[in-house]
Coordinates of C-alpha atoms in Angstrom, one line a residue:
Chain S
M1 CA 10.3 31.0 16.9
S2 CA 13.3 28.6 16.6
A3 CA 14.8 27.1 19.8
P4 CA 18.0 28.7 21.2
S5 CA 21.0 28.2 19.0
A6 CA 22.8 26.7 22.0
S7 CA 20.7 23.5 21.9
A8 CA 21.9 20.8 19.6
P9 CA 20.1 20.4 16.3
I10 CA 17.6 17.6 16.3
V11 CA 18.2 16.7 12.7
R12 CA 21.6 17.2 11.1
V13 CA 22.5 16.4 7.5
E14 CA 26.2 16.2 6.7
G15 CA 27.8 16.0 3.2
L16 CA 24.8 14.1 1.8
T17 CA 25.2 13.1 -1.8
V18 CA 22.2 11.2 -3.3
G19 CA 21.2 9.9 -6.7
Y20 CA 20.2 6.9 -8.7
D21 CA 22.9 4.8 -10.3
D22 CA 25.4 7.3 -11.8
N23 CA 22.9 10.1 -11.8
V24 CA 23.7 12.5 -8.9
I25 CA 20.6 14.5 -7.8
L26 CA 22.0 16.3 -4.8
H27 CA 25.7 16.8 -4.2
D28 CA 27.2 17.5 -0.7
V29 CA 24.2 18.9 1.1
N30 CA 24.6 20.2 4.6
F31 CA 22.0 21.7 6.9
S32 CA 20.5 21.2 10.3
V33 CA 17.1 21.6 11.9
S34 CA 16.6 22.9 15.5
R35 CA 14.2 21.5 18.0
G36 CA 10.6 22.9 17.8
E37 CA 11.3 24.4 14.4
V38 CA 9.0 24.2 11.4
F39 CA 11.6 23.6 8.7
M40 CA 10.6 23.5 5.1
I41 CA 12.3 22.1 2.0
L42 CA 11.4 24.0 -1.1
G43 CA 12.2 23.7 -4.8
G44 CA 10.8 23.2 -8.2
S45 CA 9.6 19.8 -9.5
G46 CA 12.5 17.4 -10.0
S47 CA 14.8 19.4 -7.7
G48 CA 15.1 16.4 -5.3
K49 CA 12.9 17.5 -2.4
S50 CA 11.2 14.2 -1.9
T51 CA 14.4 12.3 -2.6
L52 CA 16.1 14.3 0.1
L53 CA 13.2 13.6 2.6
K54 CA 13.4 9.9 1.8
H55 CA 17.1 9.8 2.6
M56 CA 16.5 11.8 5.8
I57 CA 14.0 9.1 7.1
G58 CA 16.3 6.2 6.1
L59 CA 14.3 4.8 3.3
Y60 CA 17.1 5.1 0.8
Q61 CA 20.8 4.6 1.3
P62 CA 22.8 7.7 0.2
M63 CA 25.9 7.7 -2.0
A64 CA 27.8 9.5 0.7
G65 CA 27.1 11.5 3.9
H66 CA 25.3 11.1 7.1
V67 CA 21.9 12.0 8.6
F68 CA 21.8 12.4 12.4
I69 CA 18.4 12.2 14.0
D70 CA 18.6 13.3 17.6
G71 CA 22.3 12.5 17.6
A72 CA 22.1 9.0 16.0
D73 CA 23.1 8.4 12.4
I74 CA 20.3 6.7 10.5
V75 CA 22.5 6.0 7.5
T76 CA 24.7 3.5 9.5
A77 CA 22.3 2.4 12.2
E78 CA 21.0 -1.2 12.1
G79 CA 18.8 -3.5 14.1
A80 CA 17.6 -2.2 17.5
A81 CA 19.5 1.1 17.1
R82 CA 17.7 1.8 13.9
Q83 CA 14.3 0.8 15.4
A84 CA 15.0 3.3 18.2
I85 CA 15.6 6.1 15.7
L86 CA 12.4 5.2 13.8
T87 CA 10.2 5.7 16.8
K88 CA 11.5 9.3 17.1
F89 CA 9.7 10.5 14.0
G90 CA 6.5 10.1 12.1
V91 CA 6.2 10.4 8.3
T92 CA 3.3 11.1 5.9
Y93 CA 3.7 10.3 2.3
Q94 CA 2.4 12.2 -0.7
S95 CA -0.4 9.7 -1.4
G96 CA -1.3 9.1 2.3
A97 CA -0.2 5.5 2.2
L98 CA -2.9 4.4 4.6
F99 CA -3.3 0.6 4.9
G100 CA -6.3 -0.2 2.7
S101 CA -7.4 -3.2 4.6
M102 CA -7.9 -1.3 7.9
T103 CA -10.3 1.3 9.0
L104 CA -9.0 4.8 9.8
L105 CA -9.2 4.0 13.5
E106 CA -7.2 0.8 13.0
N107 CA -4.6 2.7 10.9
V108 CA -4.0 5.2 13.6
R109 CA -4.1 2.6 16.3
L110 CA -1.5 0.3 14.7
P111 CA 1.6 2.1 16.0
L112 CA 0.1 2.3 19.5
E113 CA -0.6 -1.4 19.5
E114 CA 2.9 -2.2 18.5
Y115 CA 4.8 0.2 20.7
T116 CA 2.8 0.8 23.9
D117 CA 1.2 -1.4 26.5
L118 CA -2.1 0.5 26.7
P119 CA -5.4 -1.3 26.9
L120 CA -7.5 -1.3 23.7
P121 CA -10.1 1.3 24.9
A122 CA -7.3 3.7 25.7
M123 CA -5.7 3.2 22.3
D124 CA -9.0 3.7 20.7
L125 CA -9.5 7.0 22.5
I126 CA -6.1 8.2 21.6
A127 CA -6.6 7.2 18.0
R128 CA -10.0 9.0 17.9
M129 CA -8.5 12.1 19.4
K130 CA -5.8 12.1 16.7
L131 CA -8.5 11.8 14.1
E132 CA -10.5 14.5 15.8
L133 CA -7.4 16.8 15.5
V134 CA -7.5 16.4 11.7
G135 CA -11.3 16.7 11.6
L136 CA -12.0 13.0 10.8
E137 CA -13.3 11.6 14.0
V138 CA -16.7 10.9 12.4
F139 CA -15.0 8.7 9.8
C140 CA -13.1 6.5 12.1
G141 CA -15.0 3.4 11.1
H142 CA -14.5 4.0 7.4
M143 CA -12.0 2.3 5.1
P144 CA -9.4 4.6 3.4
S145 CA -11.1 3.8 0.0
E146 CA -14.3 5.3 1.3
I147 CA -12.9 8.8 1.9
S148 CA -11.6 11.5 -0.4
G149 CA -7.9 12.0 -1.2
G150 CA -7.6 15.1 1.0
Q151 CA -9.1 13.2 3.9
Q152 CA -6.7 10.3 3.4
K153 CA -3.9 12.8 3.6
R154 CA -5.2 14.2 6.9
A155 CA -5.7 10.7 8.2
A156 CA -2.1 9.9 7.3
I157 CA -1.0 12.8 9.4
A158 CA -3.1 11.5 12.3
R159 CA -1.4 8.2 12.0
A160 CA 2.1 9.8 11.9
M161 CA 1.2 11.6 15.1
A162 CA -0.1 8.5 16.9
L163 CA 2.9 8.2 19.1
D164 CA 3.5 11.9 19.4
P165 CA 7.0 11.7 17.9
A166 CA 9.5 14.5 18.4
I167 CA 9.8 15.0 14.7
L168 CA 7.2 14.8 11.9
F169 CA 8.3 14.5 8.3
L170 CA 5.5 15.6 5.9
D171 CA 5.9 15.1 2.2
E172 CA 3.7 17.8 0.5
P173 CA 0.9 17.7 3.2
S174 CA -1.2 20.4 1.7
A175 CA -1.0 19.4 -2.0
G176 CA -4.4 18.4 -3.2
L177 CA -6.2 20.0 -0.2
D178 CA -8.7 22.9 -0.6
P179 CA -7.5 26.3 0.8
I180 CA -9.6 26.1 3.9
T181 CA -8.5 22.6 4.9
S182 CA -5.0 23.5 4.0
A183 CA -5.1 26.6 6.3
E184 CA -6.6 24.4 9.1
L185 CA -3.7 22.0 8.6
D186 CA -1.2 24.9 8.9
T187 CA -2.9 26.0 12.1
L188 CA -2.6 22.5 13.5
I189 CA 1.1 22.3 12.6
R190 CA 1.8 25.7 14.2
R191 CA -0.1 24.7 17.4
L192 CA 1.7 21.3 17.7
A193 CA 5.0 23.0 17.2
A194 CA 4.3 25.7 19.7
N195 CA 2.6 23.6 22.4
L196 CA 4.3 20.2 22.1
G197 CA 7.6 21.3 20.7
I198 CA 7.3 18.9 17.8
T199 CA 9.8 19.6 15.1
F200 CA 8.4 19.6 11.6
V201 CA 10.3 18.9 8.4
I202 CA 8.0 19.6 5.5
V203 CA 8.4 19.3 1.8
S204 CA 6.2 21.9 0.1
H205 CA 5.7 24.3 -2.7
E206 CA 2.6 25.9 -1.4
L207 CA 3.6 29.5 -1.0
A208 CA 0.7 30.3 1.4
S209 CA 1.8 27.5 3.7
I210 CA 5.4 28.5 3.5
Y211 CA 4.8 32.0 4.7
A212 CA 2.2 30.9 7.3
I213 CA 4.2 28.2 9.1
G214 CA 7.8 28.1 7.9
D215 CA 10.4 29.2 10.5
R216 CA 13.2 28.5 8.2
V217 CA 13.4 27.1 4.7
I218 CA 16.0 25.6 2.4
M219 CA 15.6 25.8 -1.4
L220 CA 16.9 23.1 -3.7
D221 CA 17.7 23.5 -7.3
K222 CA 18.2 20.9 -10.0
R223 CA 21.1 22.6 -11.8
S224 CA 23.2 23.4 -8.8
Q225 CA 22.4 19.9 -7.3
G226 CA 22.0 21.4 -3.8
I227 CA 20.8 24.2 -1.6
I228 CA 20.7 27.6 -3.3
A229 CA 19.1 29.5 -0.4
E230 CA 18.5 29.1 3.3
G231 CA 16.7 31.3 5.9
D232 CA 13.4 32.9 6.8
P233 CA 11.0 32.6 3.8
R234 CA 9.7 36.2 4.2
V235 CA 13.3 37.5 4.2
L236 CA 14.2 35.4 1.2
R237 CA 11.2 36.7 -0.7
D238 CA 12.0 40.3 0.0
S239 CA 15.7 40.5 -0.2
S240 CA 17.2 37.5 -1.9
D241 CA 19.6 38.4 -4.7
N242 CA 19.4 35.0 -6.3
P243 CA 17.0 35.3 -9.4
L244 CA 15.9 31.7 -9.0
V245 CA 14.8 32.3 -5.4
R246 CA 13.0 35.5 -6.4
Q247 CA 11.2 33.7 -9.2
F248 CA 10.0 31.0 -6.9
F249 CA 8.7 33.3 -4.2
R250 CA 7.1 35.8 -6.7
R251 CA 5.7 33.0 -8.9
E252 CA 7.5 34.5 -11.9
V253 CA 8.3 32.7 -15.1
E254 CA 12.0 32.5 -16.1
P255 CA 12.7 35.4 -18.5
E256 CA 14.4 33.1 -21.1
A257 CA 11.5 30.8 -21.0
E258 CA 9.2 33.6 -21.9
T259 CA 11.1 34.7 -24.9
A260 CA 11.8 31.1 -26.1
Chain J
M1 CA 9.7 29.0 24.3
S2 CA 8.7 27.3 27.6
A3 CA 10.1 24.3 29.3
A4 CA 7.9 22.0 27.3
V5 CA 10.1 22.4 24.3
A6 CA 13.2 21.5 26.3
D7 CA 11.5 18.4 27.7
A8 CA 10.0 17.2 24.5
P9 CA 12.7 15.2 22.8
D10 CA 13.9 13.2 25.9
R11 CA 11.5 10.4 26.2
P12 CA 12.0 8.6 29.5
V13 CA 12.6 11.6 31.8
A14 CA 10.1 11.5 34.6
A15 CA 7.6 8.7 34.3
A16 CA 3.9 9.5 35.0
R17 CA 3.0 9.3 38.7
L18 CA -0.4 9.4 40.4
S19 CA -1.2 10.1 44.1
I20 CA -4.8 9.9 45.4
T21 CA -5.7 12.1 48.4
D22 CA -8.9 13.2 50.1
A23 CA -9.8 16.9 49.9
A24 CA -11.0 18.9 52.9
D25 CA -14.5 19.3 51.3
G26 CA -15.0 15.5 51.0
G27 CA -13.9 15.3 47.4
L28 CA -11.1 13.3 45.8
I29 CA -7.9 14.7 44.5
L30 CA -6.0 12.8 41.8
A31 CA -2.6 14.4 41.6
L32 CA -0.8 13.7 38.4
A33 CA 2.9 14.3 38.0
G34 CA 5.8 13.8 35.6
R35 CA 5.5 13.1 32.0
L36 CA 2.2 12.0 30.4
D37 CA 2.8 10.2 27.1
A38 CA 1.6 7.1 25.4
Y39 CA 4.6 5.1 26.6
S40 CA 4.3 5.9 30.3
I41 CA 0.7 6.3 31.2
A42 CA -0.8 2.8 31.0
Q43 CA -0.6 2.1 34.7
V44 CA -1.5 5.6 35.9
W45 CA -4.5 5.6 33.5
A46 CA -5.8 2.3 35.0
Q47 CA -5.3 3.5 38.5
A48 CA -7.1 6.8 37.9
R49 CA -10.0 5.1 36.3
A50 CA -10.3 2.7 39.2
A51 CA -10.2 5.5 41.7
L52 CA -12.9 7.4 39.7
D53 CA -15.1 4.3 39.5
A54 CA -14.7 3.6 43.2
A55 CA -16.0 7.0 44.2
P56 CA -19.1 7.5 42.0
S57 CA -20.7 10.1 44.3
R58 CA -17.6 12.3 45.2
R59 CA -16.4 15.4 43.5
V60 CA -13.1 14.6 41.7
S61 CA -10.4 17.1 41.1
V62 CA -7.5 16.2 38.8
D63 CA -4.5 18.2 39.9
A64 CA -2.2 18.4 36.9
S65 CA 0.1 21.2 38.2
A66 CA 3.1 18.8 38.5
V67 CA 2.7 17.5 34.9
V68 CA 5.8 18.5 32.9
Y69 CA 4.8 17.2 29.6
C70 CA 1.5 16.0 28.2
D71 CA 1.1 14.8 24.6
G72 CA -1.7 13.1 22.8
G73 CA -1.6 10.1 25.1
G74 CA -1.8 12.2 28.2
L75 CA -4.6 14.3 26.8
A76 CA -6.5 11.1 26.0
M77 CA -6.2 10.1 29.6
L78 CA -7.6 13.4 30.8
V79 CA -10.4 13.3 28.2
D80 CA -11.2 9.7 29.4
L81 CA -11.5 10.9 33.0
L82 CA -13.6 13.9 32.0
R83 CA -16.0 12.0 29.7
Q84 CA -17.1 9.5 32.3
P85 CA -20.8 9.9 33.0
R86 CA -21.1 11.4 36.6
A87 CA -23.8 12.9 38.7
P88 CA -23.8 16.8 38.6
D89 CA -22.5 17.0 42.2
A90 CA -19.7 14.5 41.5
A91 CA -18.2 16.1 38.5
V92 CA -14.6 15.7 37.4
T93 CA -12.5 18.8 36.9
V94 CA -9.0 19.3 35.7
R95 CA -7.0 22.1 37.2
G96 CA -3.4 23.3 37.2
L97 CA -2.6 22.1 33.7
R98 CA 0.0 24.3 32.0
P99 CA -1.5 26.7 29.6
E100 CA 0.2 25.1 26.6
F101 CA -1.3 21.7 27.4
Q102 CA -4.6 23.3 28.3
T103 CA -4.8 24.8 24.8
L104 CA -4.4 21.3 23.4
L105 CA -7.0 19.9 25.7
N106 CA -9.4 22.7 24.8
Q107 CA -9.5 21.7 21.2
Y108 CA -11.5 18.6 22.0
D109 CA -15.3 18.5 22.5
I110 CA -15.5 16.1 25.4
S111 CA -19.2 15.3 24.8
L112 CA -18.4 14.3 21.3
L113 CA -15.7 11.9 22.3
G114 CA -18.0 10.1 24.7
A115 CA -20.0 8.7 21.8
P116 CA -19.2 5.2 20.6
A117 CA -16.3 5.1 18.2
A118 CA -18.1 3.4 15.3
P119 CA -21.7 2.7 14.6
P120 CA -22.6 -0.9 15.6
V121 CA -22.5 -3.3 12.7
E122 CA -26.0 -4.4 11.8
R123 CA -26.3 -8.2 11.7
A124 CA -28.4 -9.1 8.7
D125 CA -30.7 -12.1 9.1
A126 CA -30.2 -15.3 7.1
I127 CA -32.9 -14.6 4.5
A128 CA -31.4 -11.2 3.8
E129 CA -27.9 -12.8 3.5
I130 CA -29.2 -15.3 1.0
G131 CA -30.9 -12.5 -0.9
H132 CA -27.7 -10.5 -1.0
A133 CA -25.7 -13.5 -2.1
A134 CA -28.2 -14.2 -4.9
A135 CA -28.2 -10.6 -6.0
T136 CA -24.3 -10.6 -6.0
L137 CA -24.3 -13.8 -8.1
G138 CA -26.8 -12.3 -10.5
R139 CA -24.8 -9.1 -10.8
D140 CA -21.6 -11.1 -11.3
M141 CA -23.2 -13.1 -14.1
R142 CA -24.5 -10.0 -15.8
T143 CA -21.0 -8.5 -15.7
Q144 CA -19.5 -11.7 -17.1
I145 CA -22.1 -11.9 -19.9
G146 CA -21.5 -8.2 -20.6
F147 CA -17.8 -8.8 -20.7
I148 CA -18.1 -11.8 -23.0
G149 CA -20.2 -9.7 -25.4
E150 CA -17.9 -6.7 -25.2
T151 CA -14.8 -8.9 -25.7
S152 CA -16.4 -10.8 -28.7
G153 CA -17.3 -7.4 -30.3
A154 CA -13.7 -6.2 -29.8
L155 CA -12.3 -9.4 -31.1
W156 CA -14.5 -9.3 -34.2
Y157 CA -13.4 -5.7 -34.7
A158 CA -9.8 -6.8 -34.4
I159 CA -10.4 -9.6 -37.0
T160 CA -12.1 -7.2 -39.4
H161 CA -9.6 -4.4 -38.8
P162 CA -6.3 -6.1 -38.2
S163 CA -4.4 -2.9 -38.7
R164 CA -6.1 -1.4 -35.6
V165 CA -4.7 -4.1 -33.3
R166 CA -1.7 -3.0 -31.2
W167 CA 0.6 -5.7 -32.6
K168 CA 3.6 -4.6 -30.6
D169 CA 1.7 -5.3 -27.4
V170 CA 0.6 -8.7 -28.9
W171 CA 4.2 -9.7 -29.6
Y172 CA 5.4 -8.6 -26.2
T173 CA 2.6 -10.6 -24.5
C174 CA 3.4 -13.6 -26.8
E175 CA 7.0 -13.5 -25.4
Q176 CA 5.7 -13.3 -21.9
V177 CA 3.1 -16.0 -22.3
G178 CA 4.8 -18.3 -24.8
A179 CA 8.6 -18.1 -25.0
N180 CA 9.2 -17.4 -21.3
A181 CA 6.9 -20.3 -20.3
L182 CA 8.9 -22.9 -22.4
P183 CA 11.2 -24.1 -19.6
I184 CA 8.4 -24.6 -17.0
V185 CA 6.2 -26.3 -19.6
A186 CA 9.1 -28.6 -20.7
L187 CA 9.9 -29.5 -17.1
I188 CA 6.4 -30.3 -16.1
S189 CA 5.5 -32.3 -19.2
F190 CA 8.8 -34.2 -19.0
L191 CA 8.1 -35.2 -15.4
L192 CA 4.5 -36.0 -16.3
G193 CA 5.6 -38.4 -19.1
V194 CA 8.2 -40.1 -16.9
I195 CA 5.8 -40.6 -14.0
L196 CA 3.0 -41.8 -16.2
A197 CA 5.3 -44.3 -18.1
F198 CA 6.9 -45.6 -14.9
D199 CA 3.6 -46.0 -13.0
A200 CA 2.1 -47.9 -15.9
A201 CA 5.1 -50.0 -16.8
V202 CA 5.6 -51.6 -13.4
P203 CA 2.1 -53.4 -13.3
M204 CA 2.1 -54.0 -17.1
R205 CA 5.4 -55.8 -16.9
R206 CA 3.7 -58.6 -14.9
F207 CA 1.7 -59.4 -18.0
G208 CA 4.7 -58.9 -20.3
A209 CA 2.9 -55.9 -21.8
E210 CA 5.4 -53.1 -21.2
L211 CA 5.3 -52.2 -24.8
F212 CA 1.7 -51.0 -24.5
V213 CA 2.9 -48.3 -22.1
A214 CA 3.7 -46.4 -25.3
D215 CA 0.0 -46.5 -26.3
L216 CA -1.1 -45.3 -22.9
V217 CA 1.4 -42.5 -22.6
G218 CA 0.9 -41.4 -26.2
L219 CA -2.8 -41.2 -26.0
A220 CA -3.1 -39.8 -22.5
I221 CA -0.5 -37.1 -23.2
V222 CA -1.7 -36.1 -26.6
R223 CA -5.4 -36.2 -26.1
E224 CA -5.7 -34.9 -22.5
L225 CA -2.7 -34.2 -20.3
G226 CA -0.6 -32.2 -22.6
P227 CA -3.2 -29.5 -23.4
L228 CA -4.8 -29.5 -20.0
M229 CA -1.5 -29.4 -18.0
T230 CA -0.2 -26.6 -20.2
A231 CA -3.5 -24.7 -19.7
I232 CA -3.4 -25.1 -16.0
L233 CA 0.2 -24.0 -15.9
L234 CA -0.6 -20.9 -17.9
A235 CA -3.7 -20.1 -15.8
G236 CA -1.4 -19.9 -12.8
R237 CA 1.4 -18.1 -14.6
S238 CA -0.2 -15.8 -17.2
G239 CA -3.8 -15.6 -16.1
A240 CA -2.7 -14.4 -12.7
A241 CA -0.3 -12.0 -14.3
F242 CA -3.0 -10.5 -16.5
A243 CA -5.3 -10.0 -13.5
A244 CA -2.5 -8.4 -11.4
E245 CA -1.4 -6.1 -14.3
I246 CA -4.8 -4.9 -15.2
G247 CA -5.9 -4.8 -11.5
T248 CA -2.9 -2.6 -10.6
M249 CA -3.7 -0.3 -13.6
K250 CA -7.2 0.0 -12.3
V251 CA -6.0 0.8 -8.8
N252 CA -3.7 3.5 -10.2
E253 CA -6.5 4.9 -12.3
E254 CA -4.7 4.1 -15.5
L255 CA -7.9 2.5 -16.8
N256 CA -9.8 5.7 -16.1
A257 CA -7.1 7.5 -18.0
L258 CA -7.5 5.2 -21.0
T259 CA -11.3 5.6 -20.9
T260 CA -11.2 9.4 -20.8
M261 CA -8.7 9.4 -23.7
G262 CA -11.5 7.6 -25.6
L263 CA -9.6 4.4 -25.7
D264 CA -11.5 1.3 -24.9
P265 CA -9.7 -0.8 -22.2
V266 CA -11.1 -4.0 -23.6
R267 CA -9.7 -3.3 -27.1
F268 CA -6.4 -1.9 -25.6
L269 CA -5.7 -4.5 -22.9
V270 CA -7.9 -7.5 -23.3
V271 CA -7.9 -8.1 -27.1
T272 CA -4.1 -8.1 -27.3
R273 CA -3.8 -10.5 -24.5
I274 CA -6.4 -12.9 -25.9
I275 CA -4.8 -12.9 -29.3
A276 CA -1.4 -13.6 -27.8
A277 CA -2.8 -16.4 -25.7
V278 CA -4.6 -18.0 -28.7
L279 CA -1.4 -17.9 -30.7
M280 CA 0.8 -19.3 -28.0
V281 CA -1.2 -21.9 -26.1
P282 CA -1.6 -24.4 -29.1
L283 CA 2.2 -24.1 -29.7
L284 CA 3.0 -24.7 -26.1
S285 CA 0.6 -27.6 -25.9
F286 CA 2.1 -29.2 -29.0
F287 CA 5.5 -28.7 -27.4
A288 CA 4.3 -30.3 -24.2
D289 CA 2.9 -33.3 -26.2
L290 CA 6.3 -33.9 -27.8
I291 CA 8.3 -33.6 -24.5
G292 CA 5.8 -35.8 -22.7
V293 CA 5.9 -38.6 -25.2
L294 CA 9.7 -38.3 -25.4
A295 CA 9.9 -38.6 -21.6
G296 CA 7.9 -41.8 -21.8
G297 CA 10.4 -43.2 -24.3
V298 CA 13.3 -42.3 -22.1
T299 CA 11.6 -44.1 -19.2
M300 CA 11.0 -47.2 -21.2
L301 CA 14.7 -47.5 -22.0
S302 CA 15.1 -48.7 -18.4
F303 CA 12.5 -51.4 -19.1
N304 CA 14.6 -52.6 -22.1
I305 CA 12.3 -51.2 -24.7
P306 CA 14.5 -49.6 -27.4
F307 CA 13.6 -46.1 -28.4
V308 CA 12.8 -47.0 -32.0
T309 CA 10.3 -49.7 -30.9
Y310 CA 8.6 -47.2 -28.5
V311 CA 8.3 -44.6 -31.3
N312 CA 6.8 -47.1 -33.7
E313 CA 4.3 -48.2 -31.1
V314 CA 3.3 -44.6 -30.4
A315 CA 2.9 -44.0 -34.1
S316 CA 0.7 -46.9 -34.5
A317 CA -1.5 -46.0 -31.5
V318 CA -1.7 -42.3 -31.9
D319 CA -3.0 -40.9 -35.2
L320 CA -3.4 -37.4 -36.5
T321 CA -7.0 -37.3 -35.2
D322 CA -5.8 -37.8 -31.7
V323 CA -3.3 -35.0 -32.0
L324 CA -5.9 -32.6 -33.5
A325 CA -8.5 -33.7 -30.9
G326 CA -6.0 -32.5 -28.2
L327 CA -5.0 -29.3 -30.0
V328 CA -8.5 -28.2 -31.0
K329 CA -9.2 -27.6 -27.3
T330 CA -6.3 -25.3 -26.8
P331 CA -7.6 -22.1 -28.4
V332 CA -10.7 -22.5 -26.2
F333 CA -8.5 -22.9 -23.2
A334 CA -6.5 -19.9 -24.2
I335 CA -9.6 -17.7 -24.5
L336 CA -10.7 -18.9 -21.1
I337 CA -7.4 -18.2 -19.4
A338 CA -6.8 -14.8 -20.9
G339 CA -10.4 -13.7 -20.7
I340 CA -10.9 -14.6 -17.1
G341 CA -7.6 -13.1 -16.1
C342 CA -8.5 -9.8 -17.8
L343 CA -12.1 -9.9 -16.5
R344 CA -10.9 -10.3 -12.9
G345 CA -8.4 -7.6 -13.4
L346 CA -11.0 -5.2 -14.7
Q347 CA -13.3 -6.1 -11.8
T348 CA -10.7 -5.1 -9.2
Q349 CA -11.9 -2.9 -6.4
T350 CA -9.7 -0.2 -4.9
G351 CA -6.8 -0.9 -2.5
A352 CA -3.8 -3.1 -2.4
S353 CA -5.6 -6.2 -1.2
A354 CA -8.0 -6.0 -4.1
V355 CA -5.3 -6.9 -6.6
G356 CA -4.5 -10.0 -4.6
I357 CA -8.2 -11.0 -4.5
S358 CA -8.5 -10.5 -8.3
T359 CA -5.4 -12.7 -8.9
T360 CA -6.7 -15.4 -6.7
R361 CA -10.2 -15.3 -8.3
A362 CA -8.6 -15.4 -11.8
V363 CA -6.6 -18.5 -11.1
V364 CA -9.4 -20.4 -9.3
S365 CA -12.1 -19.6 -11.8
A366 CA -9.8 -20.4 -14.7
I367 CA -8.8 -23.8 -13.4
V368 CA -12.4 -24.8 -12.5
L369 CA -13.6 -23.7 -16.0
L370 CA -10.7 -25.4 -17.8
V371 CA -11.5 -28.8 -16.2
A372 CA -15.2 -28.3 -16.9
V373 CA -14.6 -27.4 -20.5
D374 CA -12.3 -30.3 -20.9
G375 CA -15.0 -32.5 -19.6
I376 CA -17.5 -31.1 -22.2
F377 CA -14.9 -31.8 -25.0
A378 CA -14.6 -35.4 -23.7
V379 CA -18.4 -35.8 -24.0
I380 CA -18.5 -34.2 -27.5
Y381 CA -15.6 -36.5 -28.7
Y382 CA -17.4 -39.5 -27.3
I383 CA -20.6 -38.7 -29.1
L384 CA -18.7 -37.9 -32.4
D385 CA -16.7 -41.1 -31.8
I386 CA -13.4 -39.3 -32.2

């Protein structure tokens, strides 16, 4: 499914070392994401998945290394250059992070108001269609506190898509969703990637989602402070010789943990 | 993958264009071309709508065969054209859209999107508004009375079972409320003493009565201003902090976690804070009294009143009853500040703005009640002739 290897990668991470204070979490991480690809970051709890994502979107400053989004380095960019990079991608956070003082419609409309010159009815229609995509059109007048956690998550995805960015970063989008909604979300991601060529970078540990939508995955590990596997998730499951990778994909408990 | 993928990342390729032509059968053709996205379609959208509205009885065909890219914005425009109410013989159709975009368009139910976005807000009439306000007030009072009862019960339990109080939390709060507030209390009461003494001394000098400034400053600070100013300062400082802390815990469901662990939030959070405030506010008020009176003395030096003379005059005017009359109020102030701060925190609704609302309400209601209670004390002292 991935774009031809000749095209330049849309996201490129080079020599990224991240951590808090003296505590290094990831050391010298390198990978790249192709256009139109559904790229997933896997790993156990505490392996630095979300930390890596937050560095890729420029929220945190890394200890060393660079992150190129569509050719521009988000680590060093400032001012207008940084603003330009930020409009290229949308992000959803684990908790949804909807603005509590606005209705769902207003949440989704906010980026449109700030970045386009469309009239209000047009922005409303776009926002409603985004909410319709995630199955929440009927709730567009509701406040975030009036809908469930899973619905908030879907609304956050609608907000991230408001400007149809080229890249969407999703931090555990299906965690806390029921299997049906989660599968619908996977279909939505697949369809957007196929029809609009949107690139997805998704942090996840939902095996069903990983097999359903992941074109390529990287797997992080706490002990090696970096990537221990990279490739097609189905191939990794069937033929990886790394025991940690096999355990993850086959949901096995570590042998020494069992005996301990 | 098709050309759409290659086009996707480069935003300003071919801006959206619209050309309007007449079809052979008398219909209207709106030919769209280029890139339809939220950044580029504002003008085209308005033009297309205008053309549509200008031809209410003509069949309209939207020719999208030259559209190279069409994201959510472009789809919204197409949906907007399709959803307009038209006569059956003047329908709007879209043709020539690339299959990958047609798939995206097909997932919308046009008839559904024609409905108004949100149900209209019902305007209640004045009587209903008054009724709602009264009901809210009644509910609020019930909550407060319930809270007072619950807190009194928890405090009584704490007094009878001192070993069950979380003293570590109490000492920590004492440090926050008491020790850390010393600098600001010192500064404010010193300035208060200086201002009071100076404002009084200038007119009194005309009667040669500068010395009596000591009586004025001493009595005013010790009986009223010291305790009241300290309490108001703490309402802004610690009352607000209590409301924000507990409010944030409520928003983060930490209060629910306490409750389901079988731990009473009132005993856990409110009692410790009230005990800490009751211990600290009298000490701080006494400290404020000393600093305020001292500041008056420093000011009077510039009016050629020696410090010893000033102190003697204060000692003759202010007796122990006055000091106690001021300090007796302070535990009541402390309970008010801590209680209201905690109550507002517990009443927090969900959402980030809710914490702000709770904090504001905590400070405002605490200050109003402090002044009111101080007034009640003044009346009681007058009747008792203290």
